[in-house]
XYZ file of C-alpha atoms in Angstrom:
580
model
C -6.201 -57.832 -56.047
C -4.291 -54.110 -55.812
C -6.847 -51.294 -54.006
C -6.406 -48.011 -55.519
C -7.169 -45.328 -53.757
C -10.478 -43.585 -55.310
C -9.070 -40.193 -55.257
C -6.501 -41.348 -57.950
C -9.924 -43.760 -60.567
C -10.092 -41.504 -63.166
C -13.362 -39.613 -63.271
C -15.980 -41.382 -66.371
C -17.053 -37.681 -67.216
C -13.428 -36.465 -67.002
C -12.463 -35.607 -70.442
C -16.216 -34.768 -71.354
C -16.091 -31.594 -68.905
C -12.652 -30.929 -70.518
C -13.599 -30.452 -74.211
C -16.595 -28.645 -72.844
C -14.069 -25.743 -71.044
C -11.691 -25.828 -73.933
C -14.667 -25.002 -76.309
C -15.761 -21.946 -73.985
C -13.085 -20.900 -73.558
C -12.987 -19.461 -77.036
C -15.676 -17.360 -75.579
C -14.114 -16.686 -72.863
C -10.085 -15.736 -74.076
C -8.801 -18.205 -72.170
C -10.270 -16.608 -68.570
C -11.782 -19.060 -66.253
C -15.567 -18.088 -65.487
C -15.326 -19.683 -62.273
C -11.937 -17.779 -61.217
C -13.607 -14.764 -62.058
C -17.224 -15.173 -60.333
C -15.919 -16.360 -57.626
C -13.372 -13.424 -56.840
C -16.918 -11.229 -57.953
C -19.032 -13.086 -55.572
C -15.857 -13.103 -52.990
C -16.026 -8.620 -53.444
C -20.063 -8.576 -53.250
C -20.593 -9.893 -50.115
C -18.328 -8.814 -48.433
C -19.128 -5.430 -49.054
C -23.250 -6.024 -48.668
C -22.484 -7.241 -45.510
C -20.404 -3.695 -44.264
C -23.214 -1.233 -43.717
C -20.211 1.158 -42.547
C -18.798 0.969 -45.768
C -21.417 0.469 -47.945
C -22.518 4.367 -46.338
C -18.165 6.226 -46.869
C -18.903 4.533 -50.325
C -21.773 6.416 -51.398
C -20.533 9.308 -49.859
C -17.678 9.349 -51.835
C -19.888 9.514 -54.376
C -21.498 12.502 -54.019
C -18.433 13.643 -52.551
C -16.501 13.358 -55.945
C -19.112 14.676 -58.208
C -20.182 17.442 -55.664
C -16.056 18.421 -58.123
C -17.572 19.057 -61.156
C -18.986 22.391 -60.983
C -16.331 23.526 -59.845
C -14.565 22.140 -63.231
C -17.245 23.374 -64.667
C -16.154 26.998 -63.866
C -12.839 26.647 -65.097
C -13.862 26.309 -68.067
C -11.468 28.956 -69.313
C -9.037 29.189 -67.604
C -5.460 29.051 -68.376
C -3.077 25.670 -69.424
C -2.438 24.140 -65.400
C -2.515 20.885 -63.728
C -5.600 19.499 -63.850
C -7.608 19.537 -60.940
C -7.597 15.474 -60.193
C -3.828 14.057 -61.528
C -3.719 10.428 -63.162
C -1.767 7.926 -62.451
C 2.580 8.695 -63.737
C 1.946 5.638 -65.778
C -1.268 7.053 -67.308
C -0.502 9.474 -70.593
C -4.064 9.703 -71.961
C -4.973 12.935 -70.958
C -1.229 14.409 -71.363
C -2.530 17.568 -73.947
C -3.332 20.260 -73.089
C -6.995 19.934 -75.093
C -7.912 17.651 -72.174
C -8.011 20.693 -70.218
C -10.138 22.791 -72.190
C -14.162 22.401 -71.758
C -15.925 20.328 -72.295
C -12.674 17.663 -72.967
C -11.724 18.888 -68.782
C -15.288 17.699 -67.972
C -15.060 14.971 -69.357
C -11.091 13.654 -68.713
C -11.588 14.701 -64.642
C -15.638 12.600 -65.029
C -13.570 9.618 -66.175
C -10.622 9.930 -63.819
C -13.756 10.403 -60.824
C -15.223 7.870 -62.111
C -11.889 5.470 -61.868
C -10.706 6.831 -58.129
C -14.318 5.837 -57.075
C -14.311 2.217 -58.516
C -10.780 1.815 -56.877
C -11.994 3.038 -53.782
C -14.577 0.343 -53.986
C -12.941 -2.916 -55.249
C -9.576 -2.826 -52.863
C -9.324 -2.482 -49.004
C -12.985 -4.045 -48.569
C -12.227 -6.225 -45.195
C -12.646 -10.098 -45.313
C -11.753 -9.887 -48.912
C -9.068 -11.845 -50.223
C -6.196 -10.227 -52.192
C -6.801 -12.418 -54.871
C -9.866 -11.740 -55.057
C -9.438 -8.308 -54.818
C -6.696 -8.076 -57.418
C -9.213 -10.059 -59.782
C -11.797 -7.819 -59.332
C -10.204 -4.125 -59.003
C -8.184 -5.178 -62.711
C -11.773 -6.561 -64.349
C -12.744 -3.514 -62.970
C -9.818 -1.305 -64.183
C -9.622 -3.576 -68.169
C -13.937 -2.496 -68.301
C -13.121 1.417 -67.213
C -10.246 2.240 -69.740
C -12.558 0.659 -72.300
C -14.741 3.565 -71.684
C -11.877 6.067 -71.981
C -12.587 9.344 -72.842
C -9.491 9.015 -75.256
C -10.749 5.797 -76.839
C -13.551 7.709 -78.598
C -12.668 10.682 -81.880
C -15.261 12.817 -81.369
C -14.166 12.923 -77.249
C -10.595 13.238 -77.264
C -9.280 17.111 -78.709
C -5.584 15.103 -79.978
C -7.818 13.231 -82.167
C -9.970 15.950 -83.602
C -7.480 18.670 -83.375
C -5.485 16.229 -86.283
C -8.628 15.681 -88.028
C -9.431 19.695 -88.077
C -5.118 19.613 -89.281
C -5.418 16.935 -92.337
C -9.523 16.926 -93.821
C -9.516 13.735 -92.063
C -6.527 12.005 -93.825
C -5.892 10.383 -89.848
C -8.734 8.536 -89.537
C -8.648 7.572 -93.199
C -5.031 6.021 -92.615
C -6.696 4.797 -89.528
C -8.781 2.660 -91.215
C -5.925 0.988 -93.836
C -4.239 0.650 -90.638
C -7.384 -1.244 -88.665
C -7.931 -3.106 -92.127
C -4.354 -4.160 -92.379
C -4.442 -5.496 -88.983
C -7.664 -7.646 -89.931
C -5.689 -8.705 -92.717
C -3.463 -10.302 -90.155
C -5.034 -11.507 -87.684
C -7.157 -13.373 -90.224
C -4.715 -14.836 -92.047
C -2.216 -15.801 -88.767
C -0.127 -13.607 -90.918
C 3.232 -11.506 -88.855
C 1.795 -7.843 -89.297
C 2.639 -5.074 -91.863
C 6.538 -4.657 -91.439
C 7.812 -7.549 -89.982
C 8.945 -8.307 -92.904
C 12.042 -6.512 -92.802
C 12.886 -7.787 -90.014
C 14.162 -11.312 -90.894
C 15.331 -13.754 -89.378
C 18.740 -15.638 -89.996
C 19.192 -11.680 -92.604
C 18.120 -8.512 -91.038
C 18.446 -10.539 -86.549
C 19.875 -14.137 -85.439
C 22.789 -12.813 -87.980
C 25.477 -13.188 -85.561
C 27.516 -15.628 -87.336
C 27.884 -19.533 -85.566
C 27.126 -23.031 -86.523
C 24.682 -25.322 -85.228
C 26.811 -27.982 -83.025
C 24.201 -30.398 -81.471
C 20.456 -31.234 -81.717
C 18.596 -33.020 -79.921
C 15.123 -32.782 -80.430
C 14.464 -29.894 -77.860
C 16.903 -27.973 -78.726
C 19.838 -26.989 -81.255
C 22.895 -25.686 -79.145
C 24.512 -22.509 -81.364
C 27.900 -22.290 -81.254
C 29.387 -18.014 -82.161
C 32.858 -17.449 -83.898
C 34.905 -15.233 -82.358
C 35.485 -12.149 -82.929
C 39.064 -12.007 -82.840
C 42.370 -13.817 -82.507
C 41.585 -14.530 -78.457
C 38.967 -14.763 -76.274
C 38.406 -15.844 -72.945
C 38.889 -19.275 -71.090
C 35.735 -19.631 -69.671
C 33.386 -19.897 -72.679
C 28.727 -18.001 -71.696
C 26.141 -19.978 -72.730
C 22.935 -18.202 -72.903
C 19.640 -20.183 -71.779
C 16.821 -17.640 -73.310
C 12.830 -18.867 -72.017
C 10.648 -21.397 -74.760
C 8.600 -18.472 -74.092
C 9.086 -17.078 -77.299
C 11.898 -17.516 -79.850
C 15.823 -17.413 -78.466
C 16.486 -14.139 -80.761
C 16.223 -11.424 -78.282
C 19.053 -12.448 -77.675
C 20.173 -12.169 -80.628
C 18.381 -9.546 -83.044
C 19.950 -7.117 -84.964
C 23.121 -6.374 -85.167
C 22.972 -2.909 -82.421
C 20.765 -4.988 -80.839
C 22.143 -8.265 -80.044
C 23.636 -9.263 -76.133
C 25.521 -12.061 -78.526
C 27.600 -10.430 -81.161
C 28.238 -7.918 -77.750
C 29.730 -11.031 -75.361
C 31.026 -11.995 -78.799
C 32.821 -8.827 -80.122
C 34.077 -8.587 -75.786
C 35.930 -12.241 -77.013
C 33.783 -15.314 -74.840
C 33.602 -18.043 -77.046
C 29.698 -17.962 -76.692
C 26.417 -20.707 -76.807
C 22.894 -20.455 -77.220
C 20.128 -22.615 -76.754
C 17.610 -22.703 -79.932
C 14.203 -24.095 -78.311
C 11.989 -26.017 -80.816
C 8.662 -25.249 -81.196
C 6.452 -28.144 -79.495
C 3.350 -29.676 -81.691
C 0.575 -31.450 -80.542
C 3.504 -33.724 -80.325
C 5.047 -33.070 -77.898
C 1.942 -32.347 -75.378
C 3.901 -34.977 -72.701
C 7.224 -33.282 -72.824
C 7.561 -31.883 -68.467
C 9.884 -29.055 -66.915
C 12.178 -32.118 -66.590
C 12.925 -32.586 -70.403
C 13.458 -28.872 -70.655
C 15.848 -29.529 -68.536
C 17.589 -32.697 -69.412
C 16.970 -32.278 -73.098
C 17.925 -28.036 -72.650
C 20.701 -27.092 -70.054
C 21.961 -30.341 -68.995
C 22.848 -32.003 -72.488
C 24.055 -27.966 -73.190
C 26.216 -27.775 -70.624
C 27.882 -31.452 -72.287
C 28.065 -30.337 -75.166
C 29.656 -26.909 -74.129
C 31.867 -28.112 -71.682
C 33.526 -30.904 -74.960
C 34.077 -27.969 -76.680
C 36.198 -26.224 -74.293
C 36.376 -29.485 -72.058
C 38.713 -28.837 -68.640
C 36.817 -24.874 -68.713
C 34.472 -24.057 -66.324
C 31.191 -22.397 -67.237
C 29.236 -18.555 -67.259
C 25.684 -19.613 -67.267
C 22.875 -16.941 -67.844
C 19.131 -16.952 -68.868
C 16.900 -14.734 -69.593
C 13.011 -15.340 -67.749
C 11.643 -18.164 -67.552
C 15.592 -19.261 -68.642
C 16.997 -18.351 -65.693
C 14.521 -20.628 -63.096
C 15.597 -23.637 -65.358
C 19.416 -23.028 -64.878
C 19.366 -21.723 -61.009
C 17.355 -24.893 -60.908
C 20.201 -26.977 -63.019
C 22.655 -25.044 -60.931
C 21.117 -25.937 -57.690
C 21.096 -29.583 -58.875
C 24.928 -29.897 -59.868
C 26.004 -27.417 -56.363
C 23.490 -30.167 -54.451
C 25.322 -33.611 -56.786
C 29.078 -31.928 -56.679
C 28.611 -30.820 -60.098
C 31.312 -27.497 -60.462
C 31.927 -26.542 -64.185
C 30.120 -23.484 -63.490
C 32.279 -20.982 -62.987
C 28.974 -18.121 -62.284
C 25.175 -17.965 -62.491
C 23.326 -14.999 -64.515
C 20.019 -14.862 -64.041
C 18.393 -11.815 -66.692
C 14.695 -11.054 -65.394
C 14.592 -14.652 -64.502
C 12.678 -15.201 -60.988
C 13.088 -18.091 -58.221
C 9.636 -17.347 -55.556
C 6.809 -16.763 -56.554
C 4.578 -15.413 -53.738
C 4.945 -12.006 -55.324
C 4.870 -12.273 -58.981
C 2.974 -9.169 -60.009
C -0.705 -9.224 -61.947
C 0.779 -12.404 -62.842
C -0.672 -13.817 -60.460
C -3.829 -12.697 -61.556
C -3.950 -15.180 -64.305
C -3.009 -18.149 -62.296
C -5.349 -20.234 -58.926
C -6.813 -23.070 -59.328
C -9.183 -22.517 -61.017
C -7.403 -20.542 -63.321
C -4.367 -23.453 -63.516
C -7.632 -25.951 -63.911
C -9.036 -24.090 -66.869
C -5.768 -23.568 -68.540
C -4.931 -27.579 -67.937
C -8.357 -28.661 -69.819
C -7.305 -25.925 -72.577
C -3.776 -27.267 -73.229
C -5.213 -31.021 -72.590
C -7.670 -30.215 -76.197
C -4.408 -29.092 -78.211
C -1.421 -30.511 -76.854
C -0.349 -26.954 -76.406
C -1.151 -23.686 -75.114
C -1.283 -21.059 -78.175
C 0.678 -18.601 -78.570
C -2.493 -15.929 -79.038
C -3.256 -16.752 -75.147
C 0.425 -15.555 -74.046
C 0.364 -12.704 -75.487
C -2.949 -11.914 -74.563
C -2.346 -12.650 -70.877
C 0.539 -10.334 -71.130
C -1.172 -7.568 -73.805
C -3.933 -7.476 -70.523
C -1.227 -7.150 -68.024
C 0.024 -2.909 -69.697
C -3.536 -2.799 -71.905
C -3.428 1.489 -71.280
C 1.118 0.804 -73.335
C 0.003 -1.946 -74.758
C -2.992 -2.069 -76.936
C -5.176 1.293 -76.502
C -2.378 3.997 -76.281
C -1.139 1.446 -80.143
C -5.124 2.084 -81.331
C -5.257 5.589 -80.850
C -2.006 5.333 -82.525
C -3.036 3.713 -84.781
C -6.130 3.651 -86.032
C -7.271 7.884 -84.389
C -3.519 9.419 -85.304
C -3.747 7.729 -88.790
C 0.689 7.081 -87.163
C 1.834 3.531 -87.878
C 4.857 3.537 -85.693
C 7.339 2.162 -87.335
C 8.359 -2.177 -87.181
C 11.360 -2.487 -84.915
C 13.420 -5.889 -84.059
C 12.517 -6.216 -80.926
C 9.434 -6.188 -82.070
C 8.775 -7.962 -85.081
C 10.514 -10.577 -82.363
C 7.579 -9.925 -79.922
C 5.093 -11.171 -82.900
C 7.016 -14.361 -83.197
C 5.769 -16.967 -80.754
C 6.004 -20.012 -79.657
C 3.681 -22.811 -77.677
C 4.039 -24.090 -74.841
C 3.650 -27.981 -74.218
C 0.334 -29.332 -72.093
C 3.150 -31.350 -69.326
C 5.714 -28.983 -68.446
C 3.387 -26.078 -68.974
C 0.878 -26.820 -66.513
C 4.066 -28.261 -64.620
C 5.729 -24.870 -64.387
C 1.956 -22.975 -63.073
C 1.830 -25.313 -60.890
C 5.055 -26.589 -59.233
C 6.535 -23.206 -59.355
C 3.277 -20.324 -58.976
C 0.806 -22.446 -56.627
C 2.631 -24.249 -54.969
C 6.268 -22.331 -54.838
C 8.286 -25.510 -54.417
C 11.893 -24.494 -55.770
C 11.917 -21.635 -52.795
C 10.250 -23.224 -50.580
C 13.171 -27.180 -51.696
C 10.083 -29.051 -52.383
C 10.851 -28.765 -56.108
C 12.057 -32.275 -57.216
C 15.415 -33.132 -59.617
C 16.010 -37.041 -60.471
C 14.943 -38.335 -57.155
C 15.627 -35.783 -54.683
C 14.308 -31.779 -54.169
C 16.823 -29.299 -54.623
C 17.510 -25.978 -52.374
C 19.207 -22.936 -54.153
C 21.095 -22.868 -51.255
C 23.436 -25.335 -52.806
C 24.349 -23.069 -55.649
C 28.025 -22.490 -55.453
C 28.693 -20.082 -57.440
C 29.090 -16.273 -58.023
C 25.449 -14.892 -58.574
C 24.877 -12.275 -61.508
C 21.029 -11.208 -60.492
C 19.158 -8.268 -62.875
C 15.942 -7.002 -62.749
C 14.100 -4.478 -64.832
C 12.705 -1.116 -62.954
C 9.119 -1.467 -64.350
C 8.539 -5.373 -65.136
C 5.176 -6.573 -65.377
C 6.244 -9.600 -65.987
C 8.587 -10.965 -63.455
C 8.229 -7.669 -60.804
C 11.894 -6.524 -59.677
C 10.479 -7.282 -56.340
C 9.664 -10.490 -57.193
C 13.185 -11.545 -58.678
C 15.099 -9.259 -55.400
C 13.700 -12.122 -52.952
C 16.928 -14.536 -54.583
C 19.297 -12.760 -51.393
C 16.474 -14.270 -49.295
C 17.158 -17.955 -51.500
C 21.570 -17.856 -52.954
C 24.474 -19.031 -50.438
C 26.309 -17.173 -51.510
C 27.850 -13.533 -53.363
C 24.867 -12.089 -54.744
C 25.237 -9.351 -57.573
C 22.541 -7.531 -57.644
C 21.594 -4.469 -61.068
C 17.708 -3.303 -61.517
C 17.843 -1.195 -64.973
C 16.007 1.096 -66.130
C 12.853 -0.453 -68.680
C 10.386 -2.795 -68.852
C 11.099 -6.902 -69.067
C 12.102 -7.158 -72.685
C 13.576 -3.266 -73.374
C 15.680 -3.350 -70.191
C 17.425 -6.561 -70.876
C 17.823 -5.566 -74.473
C 19.886 -2.466 -73.215
C 22.912 -2.045 -75.954
C 25.604 0.590 -74.829
C 24.662 4.426 -76.500
C 20.684 4.302 -76.609
C 20.214 7.886 -74.029
C 17.782 8.005 -70.727
C 19.070 4.210 -69.549
C 20.491 3.823 -66.355
C 20.958 0.610 -63.976
C 21.858 0.504 -60.331
C 23.748 -1.957 -59.095
C 24.745 -3.522 -55.840
C 26.396 -6.955 -55.098
C 25.545 -8.679 -51.289
C 28.702 -10.607 -50.085
C 28.568 -13.874 -48.914
C 28.340 -13.205 -44.956
C 26.666 -9.580 -45.913
C 23.132 -8.367 -44.911
C 20.002 -8.547 -45.933
C 18.419 -5.570 -47.479
C 14.937 -4.997 -48.070
C 14.301 -3.848 -51.632
C 13.152 -0.182 -50.612
C 16.599 -0.481 -48.256
C 18.034 -1.743 -51.373
C 17.129 0.662 -54.364
C 18.485 3.642 -51.103
C 21.720 2.538 -51.156
C 22.312 1.456 -54.607
C 24.432 3.822 -56.578
C 22.609 4.956 -60.593
C 25.088 4.414 -63.045
C 24.066 5.875 -66.330
C 24.066 4.379 -70.034
C 23.667 -0.068 -70.254
C 24.266 -2.417 -67.842
C 25.898 -4.768 -70.447
C 29.280 -3.437 -70.038
C 28.873 -3.702 -65.979
C 28.246 -7.216 -67.081
C 31.126 -8.036 -68.922
C 33.002 -6.046 -66.157
C 31.857 -8.708 -63.623
C 32.897 -11.512 -65.873
C 35.977 -10.428 -66.579
C 36.634 -10.455 -62.979
C 35.979 -13.749 -63.024
C 37.765 -15.328 -66.008
C 41.763 -16.291 -66.991
C 43.040 -14.110 -69.781
C 42.361 -14.358 -73.246
C 44.280 -17.545 -75.181
C 43.480 -19.305 -78.835
C 40.041 -19.690 -79.076
C 38.600 -23.340 -79.493
C 37.554 -25.366 -82.672
C 33.964 -24.706 -84.236
C 32.318 -28.189 -82.430
C 34.157 -30.837 -81.717
C 33.846 -33.546 -84.723
C 36.232 -36.608 -82.891
C 33.629 -35.923 -79.876
C 30.069 -36.384 -82.161
C 29.933 -32.380 -82.283
C 30.220 -32.120 -85.782
C 28.976 -28.854 -87.729
C 25.352 -29.159 -88.432
C 24.077 -26.055 -90.369
C 25.199 -22.777 -89.835
C 23.207 -20.200 -87.283
C 20.702 -19.182 -87.312
C 19.923 -22.866 -86.746
C 16.422 -24.547 -87.843
C 14.264 -24.299 -85.226
C 13.962 -21.142 -84.703
C 12.392 -21.157 -88.101
C 9.226 -23.531 -87.084
C 6.140 -22.239 -86.929
């Protein structure tokens, strides 16, 4: 009889535990209560054993509130800079009314409280960095709920608008609130999204689906002119959201831009898996996604190397594929472009707040129950990371000011979510975030691990300045992992707007610097100081980089390759993108 180590025997109650955790998640919004309790316990226990820090915090509290009488005496002072300034990204108290009594006292009291809690939750001797970040973030979220800017009777901007409109703003805000409630209850798109229909107003670049398997449809776009560059471009979007962020309305479409610049463009459109896809793993996304797409592109454009570009999680997967291809002597890639994609996950920013062993185990239980991670839970996590802009600022405008921000193509795309399979998401969180296997040379492809030093083609890496999902300093770590020339570009904007960055939009800029194969490493701050700044969109700079690594234009390839089994299966954008 074969002996099975006790550690791998299933625990009889494990499925019951998972079921209970999954049901409990509805009350916690998917946040592990154990992870939260451990963080606060770490903080409280260490703080309770540090009398000197307690005394310093008590004195800081007394000093802070001793400043308030001075603010009361400044009730009639001319408008100017407040005594206590909000953070650079905090625009809640920008309105001049906040500098007049009594609103100056309310805003300053809030900022004093916020500053004290920041001091109380950071720098406590002995607390782990992760637990410190969790506690500080949680307290900040709770304080944001109590901001005087959120209450109509305490916000001078709202009171001014109410007086001007005779209360019409509050009536319109109530209508907006009721419309949003109906949308949440019916799970229908928000108001205005109907003006950005897939295949009608967005995702309209002409093309054909030329390949389909159970995970992807591959779209080949029609050429815009009589000649194209010989090297095609394959776009690998993230499967966290629909692919057409790269093909929004014509003015915002990266796909159309590349087609207009004379490239034959292919794009992967991922399926939206349900419970039946629970066992799809990262290896399936690599094999059925990137590798099958490369095989199809190579059949349509035989003998030509391929420019591959991956966005977000798609970029991480593309880096894995490129490393495996380099390891195995597959030379089909002409270049790799990574757009807001991480390869080292030791410093993933505030997203790491939701990723530790307890939290990942809790998410696994939620996904085990359903077979996937629901779109609302993923969207909720991203909203928490930037709650002031995505939650409270929107609440102020929509419900208190009565000013509904017009729906845009990017906003409509943002609510068109996808589900993440149980196995894939668990592997992604554990192998990449928790264990950092890719950067450490432990990530397995086939029967062997891959190393990013095996990538043989040049890399163009784009990051964005205000990215809450893939912070640019984390993306910059690619310089430590790649052994080929790396052109690193830092775009203004955030994770989405910094990538969807067409020419002609005012206020856009970027910095770009190339590290040659034998170049020296520049740390992020040194890179920031050395890289020149250019105004405008980064898209033309990328196109020039691709042009320099492409051959002269010639006749375009056929649409698909019928003789090779790649007959056209229908017009773009295909069917997978319409799955709900």
